[in-house]
mmCIF file of C-alpha atoms in Angstrom:
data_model
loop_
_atom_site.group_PDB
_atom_site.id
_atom_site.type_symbol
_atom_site.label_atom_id
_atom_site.label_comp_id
_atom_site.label_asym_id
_atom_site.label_seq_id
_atom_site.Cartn_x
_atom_site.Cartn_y
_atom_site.Cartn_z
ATOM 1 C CA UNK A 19 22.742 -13.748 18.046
ATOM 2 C CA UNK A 20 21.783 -14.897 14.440
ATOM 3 C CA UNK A 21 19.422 -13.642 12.143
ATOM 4 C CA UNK A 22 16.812 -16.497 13.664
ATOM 5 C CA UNK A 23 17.037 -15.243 17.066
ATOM 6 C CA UNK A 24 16.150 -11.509 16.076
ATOM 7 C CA UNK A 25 13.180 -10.549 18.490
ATOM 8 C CA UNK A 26 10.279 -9.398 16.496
ATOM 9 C CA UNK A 27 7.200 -7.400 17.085
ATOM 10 C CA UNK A 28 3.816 -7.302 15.290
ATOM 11 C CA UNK A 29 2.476 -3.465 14.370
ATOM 12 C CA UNK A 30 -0.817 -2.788 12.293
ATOM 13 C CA UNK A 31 -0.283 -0.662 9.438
ATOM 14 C CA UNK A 32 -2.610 0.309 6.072
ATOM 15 C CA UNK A 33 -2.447 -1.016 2.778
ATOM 16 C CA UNK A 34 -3.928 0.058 -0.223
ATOM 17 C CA UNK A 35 -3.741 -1.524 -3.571
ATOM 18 C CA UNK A 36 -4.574 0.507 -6.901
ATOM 19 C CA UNK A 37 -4.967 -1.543 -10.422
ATOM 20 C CA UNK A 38 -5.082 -0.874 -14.007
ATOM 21 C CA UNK A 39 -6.610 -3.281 -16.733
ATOM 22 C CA UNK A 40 -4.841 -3.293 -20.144
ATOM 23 C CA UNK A 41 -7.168 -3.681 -23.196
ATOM 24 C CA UNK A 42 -5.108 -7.209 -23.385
ATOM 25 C CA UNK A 43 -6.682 -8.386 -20.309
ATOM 26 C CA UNK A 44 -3.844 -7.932 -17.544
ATOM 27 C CA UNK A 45 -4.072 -6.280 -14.826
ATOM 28 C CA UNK A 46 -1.495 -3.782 -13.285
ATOM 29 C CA UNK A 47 -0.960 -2.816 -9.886
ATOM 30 C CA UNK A 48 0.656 -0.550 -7.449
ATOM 31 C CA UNK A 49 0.691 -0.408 -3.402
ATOM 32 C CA UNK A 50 1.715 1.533 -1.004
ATOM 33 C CA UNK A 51 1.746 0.623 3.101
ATOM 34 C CA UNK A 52 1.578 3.386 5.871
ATOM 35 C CA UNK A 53 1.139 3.872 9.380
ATOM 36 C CA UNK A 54 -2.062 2.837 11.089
ATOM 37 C CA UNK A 55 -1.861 6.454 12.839
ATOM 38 C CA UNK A 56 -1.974 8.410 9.223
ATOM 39 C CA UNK A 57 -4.910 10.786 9.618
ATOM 40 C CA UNK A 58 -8.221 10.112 6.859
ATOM 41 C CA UNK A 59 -7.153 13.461 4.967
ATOM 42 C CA UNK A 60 -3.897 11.558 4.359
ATOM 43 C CA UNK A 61 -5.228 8.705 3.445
ATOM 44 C CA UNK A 62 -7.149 10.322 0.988
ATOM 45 C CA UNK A 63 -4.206 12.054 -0.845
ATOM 46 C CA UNK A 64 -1.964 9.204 -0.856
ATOM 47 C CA UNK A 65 -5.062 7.218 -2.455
ATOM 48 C CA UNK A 66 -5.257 10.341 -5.436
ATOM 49 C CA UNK A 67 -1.646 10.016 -5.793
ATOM 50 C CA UNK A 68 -1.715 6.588 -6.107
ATOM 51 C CA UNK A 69 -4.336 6.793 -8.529
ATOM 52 C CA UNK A 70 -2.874 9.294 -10.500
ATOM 53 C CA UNK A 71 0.755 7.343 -10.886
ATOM 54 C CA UNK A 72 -1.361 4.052 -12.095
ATOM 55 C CA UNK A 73 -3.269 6.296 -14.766
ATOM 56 C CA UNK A 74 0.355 7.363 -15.576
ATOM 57 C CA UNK A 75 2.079 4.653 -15.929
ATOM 58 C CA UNK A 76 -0.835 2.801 -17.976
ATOM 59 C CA UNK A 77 -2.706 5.738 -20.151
ATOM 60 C CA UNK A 78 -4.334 2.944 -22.408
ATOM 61 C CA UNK A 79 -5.722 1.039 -19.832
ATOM 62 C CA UNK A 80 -9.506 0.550 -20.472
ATOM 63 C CA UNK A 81 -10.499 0.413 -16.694
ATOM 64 C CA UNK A 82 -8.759 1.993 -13.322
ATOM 65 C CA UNK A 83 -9.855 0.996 -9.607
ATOM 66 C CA UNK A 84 -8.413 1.368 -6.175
ATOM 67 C CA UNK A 85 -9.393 -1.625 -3.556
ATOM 68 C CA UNK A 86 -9.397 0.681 -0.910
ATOM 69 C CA UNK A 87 -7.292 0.843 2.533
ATOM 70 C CA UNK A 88 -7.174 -2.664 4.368
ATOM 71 C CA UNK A 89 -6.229 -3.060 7.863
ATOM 72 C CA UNK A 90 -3.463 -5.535 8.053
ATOM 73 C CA UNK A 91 -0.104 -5.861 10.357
ATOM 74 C CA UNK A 92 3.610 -6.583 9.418
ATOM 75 C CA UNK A 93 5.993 -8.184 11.453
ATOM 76 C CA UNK A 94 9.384 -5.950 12.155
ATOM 77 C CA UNK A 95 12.500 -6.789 14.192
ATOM 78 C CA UNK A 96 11.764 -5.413 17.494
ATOM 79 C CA UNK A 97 14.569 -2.632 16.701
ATOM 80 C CA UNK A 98 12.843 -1.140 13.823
ATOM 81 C CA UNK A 99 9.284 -0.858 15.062
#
């Protein structure tokens, strides 16, 4: 069987997106994807930490957001799902 003729399976997962702006202009961004099942309390944390590690990694940034968790699904060999 070749790498073609893998079968594959759609499963809905959660992404969230966190971004930094740089007084030059760009903008700077970290994600993270997780299980649809994670509970809101998780959510939450991962979403702090997230936050946190963007503040990190750009301390001079002159403006911090998160986009928030979006509902989205991935497609995964059937073997891995």
């Amino acid at each position: 069987m070749s790498a073609d003729d893998t079968p594959m399976k759609i499963i809905p997962v959660k992404v969230l997106i966190t971004e930094a702006v740089t007084a030059d202009g760009a903008v700077h961004g970290q994600s993270v994807t997780a299980p649809h099942t994670w509970p809101d309390e998780v959510l939450a944390m991962t979403e702090e930490s997230l936050m946190d590690l963007v503040r990190q990694r750009y301390p001079g940034a002159v403006g911090y957001q998160s986009l928030g968790w979006k509902d989205t699904e991935i497609l995964v060999p059937e073997d891995e799902a």
